[in-house]
Amino acid sequence: MKRERTHSWDDPTPRTARMATLSGLEVLRLVISGELPQPPMAHLMGIHLAEVADGKAVFAGTPGEFHYNPLGTVHGGFGATLLDSATGCAVHSTLSAGDAYTTLELKVNFLRPLTHATGEVRGVATVIYAGRTTALAEGRIEDAGGKLYAFATSTCLIKRATS
């Protein structure tokens, strides 16, 4: 039986312009409150920014059949995207207005498979080092019971507005 899925997203242009005047933490709090839209990639993957604090970010999502690989489990790209989003936003939460970042490296260890029966999972990330030009964060994918599905480390390049 063929299944269909459609998605929509908000124009990211106004968000991008407004972000330059706000700290990373302010931007992310506005995303959670709905005053700024979730990123288009989050809509595509079926994930959302759920929590944020200085140096910490949590993305949540429920894996579906549309995330499956040929083996009948969730494709690793779903977990990698969840962890890249969480670790990146954890770093973003530490940045000043006008600063930017990009992921240089993402290392993911998958411990067990996800399926649609897993239910909602959370990518929980914290910054473990924040320097002038690089930052490191670690993240975990956990289910509602705290079971660990994957672990990641991320290195981000920071572009300071003042440099």
PDB file of C-alpha atoms in Angstrom:
ATOM      1  CA  MET A   1       0.000   0.000   0.000  1.00  0.00           C
ATOM      2  CA  LYS A   2       1.413   3.370  -1.026  1.00  0.00           C
ATOM      3  CA  ARG A   3       1.636   6.025   1.673  1.00  0.00           C
ATOM      4  CA  GLU A   4       2.047   9.766   1.234  1.00  0.00           C
ATOM      5  CA  ARG A   5       3.512  12.512   3.351  1.00  0.00           C
ATOM      6  CA  THR A   6       3.485  16.226   2.682  1.00  0.00           C
ATOM      7  CA  HIS A   7       5.123  19.008   4.602  1.00  0.00           C
ATOM      8  CA  SER A   8       5.226  22.766   4.663  1.00  0.00           C
ATOM      9  CA  TRP A   9       7.573  25.330   6.143  1.00  0.00           C
ATOM     10  CA  ASP A  10       7.880  29.027   6.810  1.00  0.00           C
ATOM     11  CA  ASP A  11       9.969  31.366   4.667  1.00  0.00           C
ATOM     12  CA  PRO A  12      13.335  31.498   6.480  1.00  0.00           C
ATOM     13  CA  THR A  13      14.303  34.945   5.121  1.00  0.00           C
ATOM     14  CA  PRO A  14      12.689  37.101   7.855  1.00  0.00           C
ATOM     15  CA  ARG A  15      14.095  34.786  10.517  1.00  0.00           C
ATOM     16  CA  THR A  16      17.616  35.134   9.139  1.00  0.00           C
ATOM     17  CA  ALA A  17      17.450  38.940   9.118  1.00  0.00           C
ATOM     18  CA  ARG A  18      16.139  39.137  12.688  1.00  0.00           C
ATOM     19  CA  MET A  19      18.701  36.652  14.006  1.00  0.00           C
ATOM     20  CA  ALA A  20      21.594  39.068  13.390  1.00  0.00           C
ATOM     21  CA  THR A  21      20.312  41.383  16.134  1.00  0.00           C
ATOM     22  CA  LEU A  22      19.753  38.735  18.822  1.00  0.00           C
ATOM     23  CA  SER A  23      21.971  36.448  20.873  1.00  0.00           C
ATOM     24  CA  GLY A  24      21.839  32.762  20.032  1.00  0.00           C
ATOM     25  CA  LEU A  25      19.909  32.005  23.210  1.00  0.00           C
ATOM     26  CA  GLU A  26      17.368  34.746  22.419  1.00  0.00           C
ATOM     27  CA  VAL A  27      16.873  33.370  18.893  1.00  0.00           C
ATOM     28  CA  LEU A  28      16.346  29.821  20.115  1.00  0.00           C
ATOM     29  CA  ARG A  29      13.906  30.898  22.826  1.00  0.00           C
ATOM     30  CA  LEU A  30      11.881  32.751  20.168  1.00  0.00           C
ATOM     31  CA  VAL A  31      11.817  29.583  18.054  1.00  0.00           C
ATOM     32  CA  ILE A  32      10.434  27.582  20.978  1.00  0.00           C
ATOM     33  CA  SER A  33       7.817  30.252  21.731  1.00  0.00           C
ATOM     34  CA  GLY A  34       6.731  30.293  18.079  1.00  0.00           C
ATOM     35  CA  GLU A  35       7.701  33.943  17.526  1.00  0.00           C
ATOM     36  CA  LEU A  36      10.327  32.700  15.061  1.00  0.00           C
ATOM     37  CA  PRO A  37       9.589  29.626  12.929  1.00  0.00           C
ATOM     38  CA  GLN A  38      11.302  26.277  13.312  1.00  0.00           C
ATOM     39  CA  PRO A  39      13.972  25.794  10.610  1.00  0.00           C
ATOM     40  CA  PRO A  40      12.748  24.279   7.297  1.00  0.00           C
ATOM     41  CA  MET A  41      14.971  21.213   7.870  1.00  0.00           C
ATOM     42  CA  ALA A  42      13.155  20.508  11.132  1.00  0.00           C
ATOM     43  CA  HIS A  43       9.810  20.461   9.308  1.00  0.00           C
ATOM     44  CA  LEU A  44      11.194  18.107   6.666  1.00  0.00           C
ATOM     45  CA  MET A  45      12.558  15.646   9.227  1.00  0.00           C
ATOM     46  CA  GLY A  46       9.635  15.877  11.647  1.00  0.00           C
ATOM     47  CA  ILE A  47      11.718  17.205  14.548  1.00  0.00           C
ATOM     48  CA  HIS A  48      11.499  20.381  16.614  1.00  0.00           C
ATOM     49  CA  LEU A  49      13.508  22.417  19.081  1.00  0.00           C
ATOM     50  CA  ALA A  50      11.899  21.546  22.421  1.00  0.00           C
ATOM     51  CA  GLU A  51      14.161  23.054  25.101  1.00  0.00           C
ATOM     52  CA  VAL A  52      17.087  25.437  25.306  1.00  0.00           C
ATOM     53  CA  ALA A  53      19.338  26.923  27.985  1.00  0.00           C
ATOM     54  CA  ASP A  54      22.807  28.423  27.909  1.00  0.00           C
ATOM     55  CA  GLY A  55      25.013  25.659  26.495  1.00  0.00           C
ATOM     56  CA  LYS A  56      22.179  23.136  26.160  1.00  0.00           C
ATOM     57  CA  ALA A  57      19.590  22.271  23.502  1.00  0.00           C
ATOM     58  CA  VAL A  58      17.023  19.509  23.100  1.00  0.00           C
ATOM     59  CA  PHE A  59      15.388  18.488  19.828  1.00  0.00           C
ATOM     60  CA  ALA A  60      12.516  15.996  19.830  1.00  0.00           C
ATOM     61  CA  GLY A  61      10.895  13.914  17.128  1.00  0.00           C
ATOM     62  CA  THR A  62       9.003  10.715  16.533  1.00  0.00           C
ATOM     63  CA  PRO A  63      10.521   8.367  13.957  1.00  0.00           C
ATOM     64  CA  GLY A  64       8.084   7.207  11.311  1.00  0.00           C
ATOM     65  CA  GLU A  65       8.039   4.666   8.509  1.00  0.00           C
ATOM     66  CA  PHE A  66       9.050   7.446   6.108  1.00  0.00           C
ATOM     67  CA  HIS A  67      12.410   7.545   7.921  1.00  0.00           C
ATOM     68  CA  TYR A  68      13.078   3.843   7.237  1.00  0.00           C
ATOM     69  CA  ASN A  69      16.082   2.388   5.433  1.00  0.00           C
ATOM     70  CA  PRO A  70      15.927  -0.817   3.334  1.00  0.00           C
ATOM     71  CA  LEU A  71      16.380  -2.937   6.485  1.00  0.00           C
ATOM     72  CA  GLY A  72      13.126  -1.733   8.054  1.00  0.00           C
ATOM     73  CA  THR A  73      14.646   0.472  10.735  1.00  0.00           C
ATOM     74  CA  VAL A  74      15.106   4.234  10.883  1.00  0.00           C
ATOM     75  CA  HIS A  75      17.868   5.507   8.607  1.00  0.00           C
ATOM     76  CA  GLY A  76      20.942   6.773  10.453  1.00  0.00           C
ATOM     77  CA  GLY A  77      20.466  10.158   8.811  1.00  0.00           C
ATOM     78  CA  PHE A  78      17.467  10.808  11.068  1.00  0.00           C
ATOM     79  CA  GLY A  79      19.577  10.285  14.187  1.00  0.00           C
ATOM     80  CA  ALA A  80      22.511  12.213  12.750  1.00  0.00           C
ATOM     81  CA  THR A  81      20.221  15.126  11.866  1.00  0.00           C
ATOM     82  CA  LEU A  82      18.649  15.101  15.329  1.00  0.00           C
ATOM     83  CA  LEU A  83      22.102  15.139  16.937  1.00  0.00           C
ATOM     84  CA  ASP A  84      23.575  17.722  14.540  1.00  0.00           C
ATOM     85  CA  SER A  85      20.600  19.987  15.241  1.00  0.00           C
ATOM     86  CA  ALA A  86      20.858  19.564  19.014  1.00  0.00           C
ATOM     87  CA  THR A  87      24.637  19.950  19.256  1.00  0.00           C
ATOM     88  CA  GLY A  88      24.637  22.899  16.847  1.00  0.00           C
ATOM     89  CA  CYS A  89      21.895  24.693  18.754  1.00  0.00           C
ATOM     90  CA  ALA A  90      23.664  24.017  22.055  1.00  0.00           C
ATOM     91  CA  VAL A  91      26.643  25.887  20.591  1.00  0.00           C
ATOM     92  CA  HIS A  92      24.347  28.553  19.094  1.00  0.00           C
ATOM     93  CA  SER A  93      22.894  29.176  22.566  1.00  0.00           C
ATOM     94  CA  THR A  94      26.303  30.427  23.731  1.00  0.00           C
ATOM     95  CA  LEU A  95      26.842  32.936  20.900  1.00  0.00           C
ATOM     96  CA  SER A  96      26.469  36.710  20.949  1.00  0.00           C
ATOM     97  CA  ALA A  97      24.334  38.703  18.517  1.00  0.00           C
ATOM     98  CA  GLY A  98      25.721  38.480  14.990  1.00  0.00           C
ATOM     99  CA  ASP A  99      27.952  35.469  15.682  1.00  0.00           C
ATOM    100  CA  ALA A 100      27.491  32.408  13.475  1.00  0.00           C
ATOM    101  CA  TYR A 101      28.574  28.766  13.522  1.00  0.00           C
ATOM    102  CA  THR A 102      28.773  25.758  11.256  1.00  0.00           C
ATOM    103  CA  THR A 103      29.450  22.102  11.962  1.00  0.00           C
ATOM    104  CA  LEU A 104      33.002  21.044  11.109  1.00  0.00           C
ATOM    105  CA  GLU A 105      32.687  17.450  12.262  1.00  0.00           C
ATOM    106  CA  LEU A 106      29.962  15.189  13.603  1.00  0.00           C
ATOM    107  CA  LYS A 107      30.842  11.768  15.017  1.00  0.00           C
ATOM    108  CA  VAL A 108      27.884   9.526  15.792  1.00  0.00           C
ATOM    109  CA  ASN A 109      27.892   6.143  17.521  1.00  0.00           C
ATOM    110  CA  PHE A 110      24.626   4.253  17.022  1.00  0.00           C
ATOM    111  CA  LEU A 111      23.920   1.794  19.836  1.00  0.00           C
ATOM    112  CA  ARG A 112      20.552   0.322  18.861  1.00  0.00           C
ATOM    113  CA  PRO A 113      18.060   0.800  16.026  1.00  0.00           C
ATOM    114  CA  LEU A 114      15.100   3.165  16.083  1.00  0.00           C
ATOM    115  CA  THR A 115      11.716   2.169  14.626  1.00  0.00           C
ATOM    116  CA  HIS A 116       8.331   3.863  14.479  1.00  0.00           C
ATOM    117  CA  ALA A 117       7.421   1.796  17.571  1.00  0.00           C
ATOM    118  CA  THR A 118      10.171   3.532  19.595  1.00  0.00           C
ATOM    119  CA  GLY A 119       7.992   6.606  20.023  1.00  0.00           C
ATOM    120  CA  GLU A 120       9.301  10.097  20.607  1.00  0.00           C
ATOM    121  CA  VAL A 121      13.038  10.441  21.037  1.00  0.00           C
ATOM    122  CA  ARG A 122      15.054  13.405  22.209  1.00  0.00           C
ATOM    123  CA  GLY A 123      18.439  14.627  21.084  1.00  0.00           C
ATOM    124  CA  VAL A 124      19.896  16.183  24.233  1.00  0.00           C
ATOM    125  CA  ALA A 125      23.105  18.164  23.755  1.00  0.00           C
ATOM    126  CA  THR A 126      25.479  20.193  25.897  1.00  0.00           C
ATOM    127  CA  VAL A 127      28.524  22.283  25.095  1.00  0.00           C
ATOM    128  CA  ILE A 128      31.688  20.833  26.602  1.00  0.00           C
ATOM    129  CA  TYR A 129      34.099  23.501  25.308  1.00  0.00           C
ATOM    130  CA  ALA A 130      33.523  26.948  23.813  1.00  0.00           C
ATOM    131  CA  GLY A 131      36.532  28.847  22.521  1.00  0.00           C
ATOM    132  CA  ARG A 132      36.953  31.904  20.324  1.00  0.00           C
ATOM    133  CA  THR A 133      36.882  29.999  17.006  1.00  0.00           C
ATOM    134  CA  THR A 134      35.702  26.480  17.841  1.00  0.00           C
ATOM    135  CA  ALA A 135      33.262  24.793  20.169  1.00  0.00           C
ATOM    136  CA  LEU A 136      32.676  21.147  21.083  1.00  0.00           C
ATOM    137  CA  ALA A 137      29.363  19.644  22.081  1.00  0.00           C
ATOM    138  CA  GLU A 138      28.144  16.183  22.938  1.00  0.00           C
ATOM    139  CA  GLY A 139      24.688  14.769  22.399  1.00  0.00           C
ATOM    140  CA  ARG A 140      22.587  11.720  23.155  1.00  0.00           C
ATOM    141  CA  ILE A 141      19.451  10.270  21.615  1.00  0.00           C
ATOM    142  CA  GLU A 142      17.183   8.891  24.327  1.00  0.00           C
ATOM    143  CA  ASP A 143      13.632   7.590  24.407  1.00  0.00           C
ATOM    144  CA  ALA A 144      11.002   8.596  26.980  1.00  0.00           C
ATOM    145  CA  GLY A 145      12.391   6.042  29.439  1.00  0.00           C
ATOM    146  CA  GLY A 146      15.949   7.339  29.135  1.00  0.00           C
ATOM    147  CA  LYS A 147      17.218   4.420  27.025  1.00  0.00           C
ATOM    148  CA  LEU A 148      20.281   5.493  25.010  1.00  0.00           C
ATOM    149  CA  TYR A 149      20.109   4.959  21.221  1.00  0.00           C
ATOM    150  CA  ALA A 150      23.047   7.032  19.969  1.00  0.00           C
ATOM    151  CA  PHE A 151      25.831   9.282  21.197  1.00  0.00           C
ATOM    152  CA  ALA A 152      27.628  12.041  19.281  1.00  0.00           C
ATOM    153  CA  THR A 153      30.369  14.600  19.518  1.00  0.00           C
ATOM    154  CA  SER A 154      30.413  17.684  17.342  1.00  0.00           C
ATOM    155  CA  THR A 155      33.025  20.294  16.521  1.00  0.00           C
ATOM    156  CA  CYS A 156      31.701  23.649  15.351  1.00  0.00           C
ATOM    157  CA  LEU A 157      33.527  26.545  13.719  1.00  0.00           C
ATOM    158  CA  ILE A 158      32.537  29.899  15.187  1.00  0.00           C
ATOM    159  CA  LYS A 159      32.559  33.088  13.124  1.00  0.00           C
ATOM    160  CA  ARG A 160      32.484  36.051  15.481  1.00  0.00           C
ATOM    161  CA  ALA A 161      30.689  39.185  14.313  1.00  0.00           C
ATOM    162  CA  THR A 162      33.588  41.271  15.574  1.00  0.00           C
ATOM    163  CA  SER A 163      36.348  39.379  13.733  1.00  0.00           C
TER     164      SER A 163
END
